[in-house]
CSV table of C-alpha atoms in Angstrom, one decimal:
chain,number,residue,atom,x,y,z
A,1,MET,CA,-16.2,-9.0,28.6
A,2,SER,CA,-12.5,-9.5,27.3
A,3,ASN,CA,-10.2,-12.2,28.6
A,4,GLY,CA,-7.0,-10.1,28.2
A,5,ASN,CA,-5.6,-11.6,25.0
A,6,ASP,CA,-2.8,-9.6,23.4
A,7,ILE,CA,-4.0,-7.0,21.2
A,8,SER,CA,-1.6,-5.1,18.7
A,9,LEU,CA,-1.8,-3.0,15.5
A,10,TYR,CA,-1.9,-6.4,13.6
A,11,LYS,CA,-4.6,-8.9,13.7
A,12,ASN,CA,-2.6,-11.5,15.6
A,13,ASN,CA,0.9,-11.2,17.1
A,14,SER,CA,2.3,-14.0,14.5
A,15,ASN,CA,1.9,-11.2,11.8
A,16,ILE,CA,4.2,-8.7,13.5
A,17,PRO,CA,7.3,-8.4,11.6
A,18,LYS,CA,10.3,-9.8,13.7
A,19,LEU,CA,12.7,-7.1,13.2
A,20,ILE,CA,12.1,-3.7,11.4
A,21,THR,CA,15.3,-2.5,9.3
A,22,ILE,CA,15.5,0.1,6.7
A,23,PRO,CA,15.5,-2.3,4.0
A,24,LYS,CA,12.1,-3.7,5.6
A,25,LEU,CA,10.7,-0.1,5.5
A,26,HIS,CA,11.7,0.0,1.9
A,27,GLN,CA,10.1,-3.2,1.1
A,28,MET,CA,7.1,-2.0,2.9
A,29,LYS,CA,6.9,1.1,0.9
A,30,LYS,CA,7.3,-1.0,-2.4
A,31,GLU,CA,4.3,-3.3,-1.3
A,32,GLY,CA,2.2,-0.5,-0.3
A,33,ILE,CA,2.2,-1.5,3.5
A,34,PRO,CA,1.4,1.6,5.9
A,35,ILE,CA,4.4,2.5,8.1
A,36,VAL,CA,3.4,3.1,11.8
A,37,SER,CA,5.6,5.6,13.6
A,38,LEU,CA,5.1,7.1,17.2
A,39,THR,CA,7.3,9.2,19.5
A,40,ALA,CA,8.4,7.8,22.6
A,41,TYR,CA,10.3,9.3,25.5
A,42,ASP,CA,10.8,6.5,28.1
A,43,TYR,CA,11.1,2.8,28.8
A,44,SER,CA,7.6,2.0,29.3
A,45,MET,CA,6.2,3.9,26.2
A,46,GLY,CA,8.9,2.3,24.0
A,47,LYS,CA,8.1,-1.1,25.3
A,48,GLU,CA,4.5,-1.0,24.8
A,49,MET,CA,4.6,0.6,21.3
A,50,ASP,CA,7.1,-2.0,20.3
A,51,GLN,CA,4.8,-4.9,21.6
A,52,ALA,CA,1.8,-3.3,20.0
A,53,GLY,CA,3.5,-3.4,16.5
A,54,VAL,CA,4.8,0.1,15.8
A,55,ASP,CA,7.2,0.2,13.1
A,56,VAL,CA,9.4,3.1,13.9
A,57,ILE,CA,9.9,4.7,17.2
A,58,LEU,CA,11.3,8.2,17.2
A,59,ILE,CA,13.0,9.9,20.1
A,60,GLY,CA,12.0,13.5,19.2
A,61,ASP,CA,13.3,16.7,20.4
A,62,SER,CA,9.7,17.5,21.0
A,63,LEU,CA,10.7,16.3,24.4
A,64,GLY,CA,11.6,19.8,24.8
A,65,CYS,CA,8.0,20.8,24.8
A,66,VAL,CA,6.4,17.6,26.1
A,67,ILE,CA,8.7,16.5,28.9
A,68,GLN,CA,10.6,19.8,29.8
A,69,GLY,CA,7.7,22.3,29.3
A,70,LYS,CA,9.7,24.6,27.0
A,71,GLN,CA,8.1,26.7,24.4
A,72,ASN,CA,10.1,25.2,21.4
A,73,THR,CA,13.0,22.4,20.9
A,74,LEU,CA,15.7,24.7,20.2
A,75,SER,CA,17.4,24.3,23.5
A,76,VAL,CA,17.3,20.4,23.5
A,77,SER,CA,20.8,19.1,23.9
A,78,LEU,CA,22.6,16.1,22.7
A,79,GLU,CA,22.7,14.8,26.3
A,80,ASN,CA,18.7,14.9,26.5
A,81,ILE,CA,18.4,12.9,23.3
A,82,ILE,CA,21.1,10.4,24.1
A,83,TYR,CA,19.4,10.0,27.6
A,84,HIS,CA,15.9,9.5,26.3
A,85,THR,CA,17.2,7.2,23.3
A,86,LYS,CA,19.0,5.0,25.9
A,87,ILE,CA,16.0,4.6,28.1
A,88,VAL,CA,13.7,4.0,25.1
A,89,SER,CA,16.0,1.2,23.5
A,90,ASN,CA,15.9,-0.6,26.6
A,91,GLY,CA,12.2,-1.6,25.8
A,92,ILE,CA,12.5,-2.2,22.3
A,93,LYS,CA,13.1,-5.6,20.6
A,94,ARG,CA,11.9,-5.1,17.1
A,95,ALA,CA,11.1,-1.6,16.0
A,96,LEU,CA,13.4,0.8,14.2
A,97,LEU,CA,14.8,3.3,16.7
A,98,VAL,CA,15.2,6.8,15.1
A,99,ALA,CA,16.5,9.8,17.1
A,100,ASP,CA,16.2,13.4,16.6
A,101,LEU,CA,19.5,15.2,15.9
A,102,PRO,CA,19.5,18.3,18.1
A,103,PHE,CA,19.6,21.8,16.8
A,104,SER,CA,23.2,22.4,18.0
A,105,VAL,CA,25.2,19.8,16.7
A,106,ILE,CA,25.0,17.5,13.8
A,107,ILE,CA,27.8,14.9,13.2
A,108,GLU,CA,29.1,14.3,16.4
A,109,SER,CA,25.4,13.9,17.5
A,110,SER,CA,24.8,11.1,14.8
A,111,VAL,CA,27.8,9.1,15.9
A,112,SER,CA,27.0,9.3,19.4
A,113,LEU,CA,23.2,8.4,19.1
A,114,LEU,CA,24.1,5.3,17.0
A,115,SER,CA,27.2,4.1,18.8
A,116,LYS,CA,26.2,5.1,22.6
A,117,ALA,CA,22.6,5.3,22.6
A,118,GLY,CA,21.2,2.6,20.4
A,119,ALA,CA,19.6,4.4,17.6
A,120,ALA,CA,19.4,2.8,14.2
A,121,ALA,CA,19.2,5.9,12.3
A,122,VAL,CA,18.7,9.8,13.1
A,123,LYS,CA,16.4,12.5,11.9
A,124,LEU,CA,17.6,15.4,10.5
A,125,GLU,CA,15.6,18.5,9.8
A,126,ILE,CA,16.1,20.0,6.4
A,127,PRO,CA,14.4,23.4,6.4
A,128,SER,CA,15.2,24.6,2.7
A,129,ASN,CA,16.9,23.3,-0.3
A,130,SER,CA,20.2,24.7,0.4
A,131,GLU,CA,23.5,23.3,-0.5
A,132,LEU,CA,24.4,23.6,3.3
A,133,HIS,CA,21.7,21.2,4.4
A,134,LEU,CA,22.0,18.7,1.6
A,135,LYS,CA,25.8,18.6,2.1
A,136,MET,CA,25.1,17.4,5.9
A,137,LEU,CA,22.9,14.9,4.5
A,138,ARG,CA,25.5,13.7,2.2
A,139,GLU,CA,28.3,13.9,4.8
A,140,LEU,CA,26.1,11.6,7.2
A,141,ASN,CA,25.6,9.2,4.3
A,142,SER,CA,29.2,9.0,3.6
A,143,LEU,CA,29.9,7.9,7.1
A,144,SER,CA,27.0,5.2,6.7
A,145,ILE,CA,24.6,6.8,9.0
A,146,PRO,CA,21.1,6.2,8.1
A,147,VAL,CA,19.1,9.5,7.8
A,148,PHE,CA,15.3,10.3,7.7
A,149,ALA,CA,15.0,13.6,6.3
A,150,HIS,CA,12.6,15.9,8.0
A,151,ILE,CA,10.9,18.5,5.6
A,152,GLY,CA,7.7,20.7,5.6
A,153,LEU,CA,7.2,22.2,9.1
A,154,THR,CA,10.7,21.9,10.7
A,155,PRO,CA,10.4,23.0,14.5
A,156,GLN,CA,14.0,23.9,14.8
A,157,SER,CA,13.4,26.8,12.1
A,158,VAL,CA,10.1,28.0,13.8
A,159,HIS,CA,11.2,31.5,14.2
A,160,SER,CA,12.1,31.9,10.5
A,161,LEU,CA,8.9,30.4,9.6
A,162,GLY,CA,6.9,32.8,11.6
A,163,GLY,CA,5.4,30.1,14.0
A,164,TYR,CA,3.9,26.6,13.7
A,165,GLN,CA,2.1,26.8,10.5
A,166,VAL,CA,1.1,24.3,7.9
A,167,GLN,CA,3.7,24.2,5.1
A,168,GLY,CA,2.9,23.8,1.2
A,169,ASN,CA,-0.2,25.7,0.9
A,170,SER,CA,-1.1,29.0,-0.5
A,171,LYS,CA,-0.5,30.8,2.8
A,172,SER,CA,2.8,29.2,3.9
A,173,LYS,CA,6.4,30.2,3.3
A,174,ARG,CA,7.3,26.9,1.8
A,175,THR,CA,5.3,26.4,-1.3
A,176,ALA,CA,4.0,22.9,-2.6
A,177,GLU,CA,6.6,23.0,-5.6
A,178,GLU,CA,9.4,23.7,-3.2
A,179,LEU,CA,8.7,20.9,-0.8
A,180,LEU,CA,8.3,18.5,-3.8
A,181,GLU,CA,11.5,19.6,-5.2
A,182,LEU,CA,13.2,19.4,-1.8
A,183,ALA,CA,11.9,15.6,-1.2
A,184,ILE,CA,13.3,14.8,-4.6
A,185,GLN,CA,16.6,16.2,-3.8
A,186,VAL,CA,16.9,14.3,-0.3
A,187,GLU,CA,16.0,11.2,-2.0
A,188,LYS,CA,18.9,11.9,-4.3
A,189,CYS,CA,21.2,12.4,-1.5
A,190,ARG,CA,20.2,9.1,-0.3
A,191,ALA,CA,18.1,9.8,2.7
A,192,CYS,CA,16.5,6.3,3.7
A,193,ALA,CA,13.1,8.1,4.4
A,194,VAL,CA,11.3,11.4,4.4
A,195,VAL,CA,9.3,12.8,7.4
A,196,LEU,CA,6.6,15.2,6.3
A,197,GLU,CA,5.3,17.5,9.0
A,198,CYS,CA,2.3,19.5,8.7
A,199,VAL,CA,1.9,19.3,4.9
A,200,PRO,CA,-1.5,19.2,3.2
A,201,LYS,CA,-2.7,15.5,2.6
A,202,ASP,CA,-2.7,16.1,-1.4
A,203,LEU,CA,0.7,17.2,-1.3
A,204,VAL,CA,1.8,14.3,0.7
A,205,LYS,CA,0.2,12.1,-1.7
A,206,GLN,CA,2.0,13.6,-4.5
A,207,ILE,CA,5.5,13.5,-2.8
A,208,THR,CA,5.2,9.9,-1.8
A,209,ASP,CA,4.1,8.7,-5.2
A,210,SER,CA,7.2,10.7,-6.5
A,211,LEU,CA,9.7,8.9,-4.3
A,212,LYS,CA,11.1,5.4,-4.0
A,213,ILE,CA,11.8,5.8,-0.4
A,214,PRO,CA,9.2,5.4,2.4
A,215,THR,CA,7.4,8.8,3.7
A,216,ILE,CA,6.2,9.1,7.4
A,217,GLY,CA,3.3,11.9,7.8
A,218,ILE,CA,3.2,14.0,11.0
A,219,GLY,CA,0.4,16.3,11.8
A,220,ALA,CA,-2.8,16.2,9.6
A,221,GLU,CA,-4.6,19.4,9.1
A,222,TYR,CA,-8.2,20.5,10.6
A,223,GLY,CA,-10.8,22.0,8.5
A,224,GLU,CA,-10.3,25.8,8.3
A,225,GLU,CA,-13.0,26.6,10.7
A,226,ILE,CA,-11.7,24.2,13.5
A,227,GLU,CA,-8.2,24.9,12.8
A,228,LYS,CA,-8.6,28.7,13.8
A,229,LEU,CA,-9.9,27.7,17.1
A,230,ILE,CA,-8.2,24.5,18.6
A,231,ALA,CA,-5.3,23.4,16.4
A,232,ARG,CA,-2.1,23.5,18.8
A,233,ARG,CA,0.3,24.8,16.3
A,234,ASP,CA,2.3,26.4,19.1
A,235,LEU,CA,3.2,22.7,20.4
A,236,GLY,CA,4.6,21.8,16.8
A,237,PHE,CA,4.6,18.0,16.3
A,238,GLY,CA,1.9,16.3,18.4
A,239,GLY,CA,-0.1,19.2,19.3
A,240,SER,CA,-3.1,18.1,17.4
A,241,PHE,CA,-4.5,16.4,14.5
A,242,GLY,CA,-7.6,15.6,12.3
A,243,GLY,CA,-9.8,17.6,10.1
A,244,SER,CA,-10.1,17.8,6.2
A,245,GLN,CA,-9.1,20.4,3.6
A,246,GLU,CA,-12.4,20.4,1.9
A,247,ASN,CA,-14.3,22.9,3.5
A,248,GLU,CA,-17.5,23.3,1.6
A,249,GLY,CA,-20.7,21.4,0.8
A,250,ASN,CA,-21.3,17.7,1.3
A,251,ASN,CA,-17.6,17.1,2.0
A,252,ARG,CA,-18.4,18.1,5.5
A,253,ILE,CA,-20.7,15.3,6.1
A,254,SER,CA,-19.1,12.3,7.6
A,255,LYS,CA,-19.9,8.8,6.2
A,256,ARG,CA,-19.1,7.9,9.8
A,257,ARG,CA,-19.3,9.6,13.2
A,258,PRO,CA,-16.3,11.5,13.9
A,259,ILE,CA,-14.1,10.5,16.9
A,260,ILE,CA,-12.3,12.7,19.3
A,261,PHE,CA,-9.6,11.3,21.3
A,262,VAL,CA,-8.5,12.9,24.7
A,263,HIS,CA,-5.3,12.3,26.0
A,264,GLY,CA,-4.0,11.7,29.7
A,265,LEU,CA,-2.1,13.8,32.2
A,266,THR,CA,1.6,13.3,30.6
A,267,ASN,CA,0.6,13.0,27.0
A,268,VAL,CA,-0.2,15.3,24.0
A,269,ALA,CA,-2.7,14.6,21.3
A,270,GLY,CA,0.2,13.1,19.2
A,271,THR,CA,0.6,10.4,21.6
A,272,TYR,CA,-2.5,8.8,20.0
A,273,GLU,CA,-1.2,9.1,16.2
A,274,TYR,CA,-1.1,5.2,16.6
A,275,ILE,CA,-4.8,4.9,17.0
A,276,ARG,CA,-5.6,7.6,14.2
A,277,ARG,CA,-3.6,5.2,11.9
A,278,TYR,CA,-5.4,2.2,13.2
A,279,PHE,CA,-8.9,3.8,12.4
A,280,LEU,CA,-7.6,4.8,8.8
A,281,THR,CA,-7.0,1.1,8.3
A,282,LYS,CA,-10.6,0.6,9.1
A,283,GLY,CA,-12.1,3.0,6.5
A,284,TYR,CA,-12.2,6.4,8.5
A,285,ASN,CA,-10.6,9.2,6.9
A,286,ASN,CA,-8.6,12.4,8.4
A,287,SER,CA,-11.7,14.5,8.7
A,288,GLU,CA,-13.4,12.0,11.0
A,289,LEU,CA,-10.7,11.6,13.7
A,290,TYR,CA,-9.6,14.3,16.0
A,291,ALA,CA,-7.3,15.3,19.1
A,292,THR,CA,-6.0,18.4,20.6
A,293,THR,CA,-3.7,18.9,23.5
A,294,TYR,CA,-6.5,19.9,25.9
A,295,SER,CA,-5.4,22.9,27.6
A,296,TYR,CA,-7.4,24.7,24.9
A,297,GLY,CA,-10.6,23.1,25.8
A,298,ILE,CA,-12.2,19.6,25.3
A,299,ARG,CA,-15.4,21.3,25.4
A,300,LEU,CA,-14.8,23.4,22.5
A,301,LEU,CA,-13.4,20.7,20.5
A,302,ILE,CA,-16.6,18.6,20.8
A,303,GLU,CA,-18.7,21.4,20.0
A,304,ALA,CA,-16.6,22.7,16.9
A,305,VAL,CA,-16.1,19.3,15.5
A,306,SER,CA,-19.9,18.4,15.8
A,307,ARG,CA,-20.8,21.6,14.2
A,308,TYR,CA,-18.3,21.4,11.5
A,309,LYS,CA,-19.2,17.8,10.7
A,310,LYS,CA,-22.9,18.2,11.2
A,311,SER,CA,-22.8,15.0,13.0
A,312,ASN,CA,-23.0,13.5,16.5
A,313,ILE,CA,-19.6,12.5,17.7
A,314,ASP,CA,-17.9,9.6,19.6
A,315,VAL,CA,-15.3,10.4,22.4
A,316,VAL,CA,-12.5,8.1,23.4
A,317,ALA,CA,-10.9,9.4,26.6
A,318,PHE,CA,-7.6,7.8,28.1
A,319,SER,CA,-6.5,7.9,31.7
A,320,MET,CA,-6.9,11.4,33.3
A,321,GLY,CA,-8.4,12.7,30.0
A,322,SER,CA,-11.5,10.6,30.9
A,323,PRO,CA,-12.6,12.5,34.0
A,324,MET,CA,-11.6,15.6,32.2
A,325,ALA,CA,-13.8,14.6,29.2
A,326,ARG,CA,-16.7,13.7,31.4
A,327,LYS,CA,-16.7,17.1,33.1
A,328,ALA,CA,-16.5,18.9,29.6
A,329,ILE,CA,-19.8,17.0,28.5
A,330,LEU,CA,-21.3,17.6,31.9
A,331,GLY,CA,-20.9,21.3,31.9
A,332,GLY,CA,-22.1,23.2,34.8
A,333,ILE,CA,-19.9,25.1,37.5
A,334,CYS,CA,-16.2,24.4,37.9
A,335,VAL,CA,-15.7,23.3,41.5
A,336,ASP,CA,-12.5,25.3,41.6
A,337,ILE,CA,-13.1,28.9,40.1
A,338,GLY,CA,-16.8,28.8,40.0
A,339,GLN,CA,-16.9,29.2,35.9
A,340,TYR,CA,-20.1,28.2,34.3
A,341,LEU,CA,-19.4,25.9,31.3
A,342,GLY,CA,-22.8,25.8,29.9
A,343,GLN,CA,-25.4,22.9,29.6
A,344,PRO,CA,-24.6,19.2,29.2
A,345,LEU,CA,-23.3,18.2,25.6
A,346,THR,CA,-24.9,14.7,26.1
A,347,SER,CA,-27.0,15.2,22.7
A,348,LEU,CA,-23.7,15.6,20.8
A,349,VAL,CA,-22.0,12.5,22.1
A,350,HIS,CA,-23.2,9.1,20.6
A,351,THR,CA,-20.6,7.0,22.3
A,352,PHE,CA,-18.3,7.8,25.1
A,353,ILE,CA,-15.3,5.3,26.1
A,354,GLY,CA,-13.1,5.8,29.1
A,355,VAL,CA,-9.9,3.8,28.7
A,356,ALA,CA,-8.0,3.3,32.0
A,357,GLY,CA,-9.7,6.2,33.4
A,358,ALA,CA,-9.2,7.8,36.8
A,359,ASN,CA,-13.0,8.3,37.1
A,360,ARG,CA,-13.1,7.8,41.0
A,361,ASP,CA,-9.7,8.4,42.3
A,362,ALA,CA,-6.1,7.3,41.4
A,363,GLU,CA,-4.7,6.7,44.8
A,364,PRO,CA,-1.5,4.5,43.7
A,365,LEU,CA,-0.5,7.6,41.7
A,366,CYS,CA,-1.4,10.0,44.5
A,367,LYS,CA,0.2,8.2,47.0
A,368,LEU,CA,3.4,8.2,45.0
A,369,LEU,CA,2.9,11.9,43.9
A,370,SER,CA,1.2,13.3,46.7
A,371,TRP,CA,2.5,16.8,46.0
A,372,ALA,CA,1.6,16.8,42.3
A,373,GLU,CA,-1.1,19.3,41.1
A,374,PRO,CA,-3.5,16.7,40.2
A,375,CYS,CA,-3.6,15.1,43.5
A,376,ASN,CA,-5.7,17.4,45.4
A,377,GLN,CA,-9.1,17.6,47.2
A,378,ILE,CA,-10.5,20.4,45.2
A,379,ASN,CA,-10.2,20.0,41.3
A,380,GLY,CA,-7.8,16.9,41.5
A,381,ILE,CA,-8.2,13.0,41.3
A,382,SER,CA,-7.7,12.3,45.0
A,383,CYS,CA,-10.2,10.1,46.9
A,384,ASN,CA,-13.5,12.0,47.2
A,385,SER,CA,-12.2,15.2,45.7
A,386,ALA,CA,-15.0,18.0,44.8
A,387,PHE,CA,-14.2,17.4,41.3
A,388,LEU,CA,-14.8,13.6,41.4
A,389,ARG,CA,-18.0,13.9,43.4
A,390,ASP,CA,-19.2,16.6,40.9
A,391,ILE,CA,-18.7,14.5,37.7
A,392,ASN,CA,-20.0,11.2,39.7
A,393,SER,CA,-23.2,12.9,40.9
A,394,VAL,CA,-25.1,12.4,37.6
A,395,VAL,CA,-25.9,9.4,35.6
A,396,GLY,CA,-25.8,8.7,32.1
A,397,TYR,CA,-24.8,12.4,30.8
A,398,GLU,CA,-21.5,11.2,29.1
A,399,ALA,CA,-23.4,10.0,25.8
A,400,PHE,CA,-27.2,9.7,24.8
A,401,SER,CA,-26.4,6.2,23.2
A,402,ARG,CA,-23.5,4.1,24.7
A,403,ILE,CA,-21.2,4.7,27.8
A,404,SER,CA,-18.1,2.0,28.0
A,405,VAL,CA,-15.1,1.5,30.3
A,406,ILE,CA,-12.1,-0.4,29.2
A,407,ARG,CA,-10.1,-1.2,32.5
A,408,SER,CA,-7.7,-3.6,33.9
A,409,VAL,CA,-7.5,-5.3,37.2
A,410,ASP,CA,-3.8,-5.2,36.9
A,411,ASP,CA,-3.5,-1.3,36.4
A,412,THR,CA,-1.1,-0.1,39.0
A,413,ILE,CA,-1.1,3.5,38.1
A,414,VAL,CA,-4.8,4.4,38.6
A,415,GLY,CA,-5.5,1.4,40.7
A,416,ASN,CA,-8.3,-1.3,40.6
A,417,ILE,CA,-10.8,-0.5,43.5
A,418,ALA,CA,-11.5,3.0,44.5
A,419,CYS,CA,-11.9,4.4,48.1
A,420,ASP,CA,-15.8,4.1,47.6
A,421,GLY,CA,-15.3,0.3,46.8
A,422,GLN,CA,-16.3,0.4,43.2
A,423,SER,CA,-13.8,0.0,40.2
A,424,VAL,CA,-11.5,3.2,39.9
A,425,SER,CA,-12.5,3.5,36.2
A,426,SER,CA,-16.3,2.7,36.7
A,427,ILE,CA,-18.8,5.3,35.2
A,428,ASN,CA,-22.4,4.9,36.3
A,429,GLY,CA,-24.6,3.4,33.6
A,430,GLN,CA,-21.5,1.9,31.8
A,431,ASN,CA,-20.8,-1.2,29.7
A,432,VAL,CA,-17.3,-2.7,31.0
A,433,GLU,CA,-14.5,-4.6,29.3
A,434,ILE,CA,-12.3,-6.0,31.9
A,435,LEU,CA,-8.9,-7.0,31.1
A,436,LYS,CA,-6.3,-9.1,32.8
A,437,GLY,CA,-2.4,-8.8,32.7
A,438,TYR,CA,-2.6,-5.4,31.3
A,439,SER,CA,-0.5,-2.7,32.8
A,440,HIS,CA,-1.8,1.0,32.6
A,441,PRO,CA,0.4,1.7,29.4
A,442,MET,CA,-0.7,-1.5,27.9
A,443,ILE,CA,-4.5,-0.4,28.2
A,444,ILE,CA,-3.8,2.8,26.6
A,445,TYR,CA,-1.4,1.5,23.7
A,446,ALA,CA,-2.9,-2.0,23.1
A,447,THR,CA,-6.8,-1.7,23.1
A,448,GLN,CA,-7.7,-0.1,19.8
A,449,ASP,CA,-9.4,-3.3,18.5
A,450,ILE,CA,-11.9,-3.3,21.6
A,451,ILE,CA,-12.2,0.5,21.1
A,452,TYR,CA,-13.5,0.1,17.5
A,453,ARG,CA,-15.6,-2.9,18.2
A,454,ILE,CA,-17.4,-0.8,21.1
A,455,ILE,CA,-17.8,2.1,18.5
A,456,GLN,CA,-19.1,-0.1,16.0
A,457,GLY,CA,-21.6,-1.8,18.3
A,458,LEU,CA,-20.0,-5.1,18.1
A,459,THR,CA,-19.8,-5.7,22.0
A,460,ASN,CA,-22.7,-6.2,24.5
């Protein structure tokens, strides 16, 4: 049982850098220290990421898809970016805050974001090695505005690219040679860092080794088979991650069990980029860490990864993702539409971890949002709903080896005690880690060390 000590991306809080600046990022690049970057949209996300030791926090125009529910980022306004930058900045004390430049305006946006919203730098998408885009970069630099140059998959150019596709391979519009040359050019134009989205890992390494300025990667590739099934390219940044470019022979065999991360109600797969990076520091590789934004199917991802890697898997499910993942593993009949999902997938899952899961209800949330779709008595998480009765009617199906729960007695979102008198997050047959003093976001963003220990069998 844990006692609620602070947990962060660093071994102890005294190791967290006091203030992240652009010179500090350059120093980290020079010393070979990985830079952790995540996207936030509100105060709570920014605060928890900052306290967990995230180095760079981005206010992305991906809010158009994630927050506003739009199909792309093109209509995100300067006012949208300023608003979200302001509220995120209220929760940040040490991380470097970077704001996306919206599609419509450049210079005016940059000045407003730095002077009015609290950003320390801006991110500019540079879709091609054209003099126009490089001129924009030089002009921003002449105004002493720090710029993160975003190359590779640039969502604001999604239509000209023909969709959300990996860039820098034999099938893409932008070749590896073009992206390498573009990266070199933006460094010459004095960009302070380069963001590489959906670029093959070998090319990422080549570009990183060719530059003096830091690089930040967004969006790894699935193996070819899985990518065709569940890679969420339609969501652009944050839609999915995981997989390897090696598609044959022993390269499919994992040294460790692959892990699938299942996001919560208001998140996407990319929300858990921080935990992917944490596990990379523990010796995992990209082909062992997976997540997809789950409207395309948690169950499909479990089956696909297990088949592709020829291995059992571990599942780590957060918040609302916990009951969703449990149903995906349980299979059977859907309580709302009567669809038959198939037999349980228990034999594929070695370890299941529910983190701040709404496994029995989420009454505090549902009292606040009684009108919301997830709060109903059929397929929702309201007290004693048909869906919750279904997933709690069977014991021990979530995994064949280890079932664990991480929860906090101070979680005010899903709550503490369910309407049946049990812990809200409890799962029949579980091992439990109980934290004190952790809010719901803190359990999500600051428990990766506990998750790792459970997966490694280092806890009781």
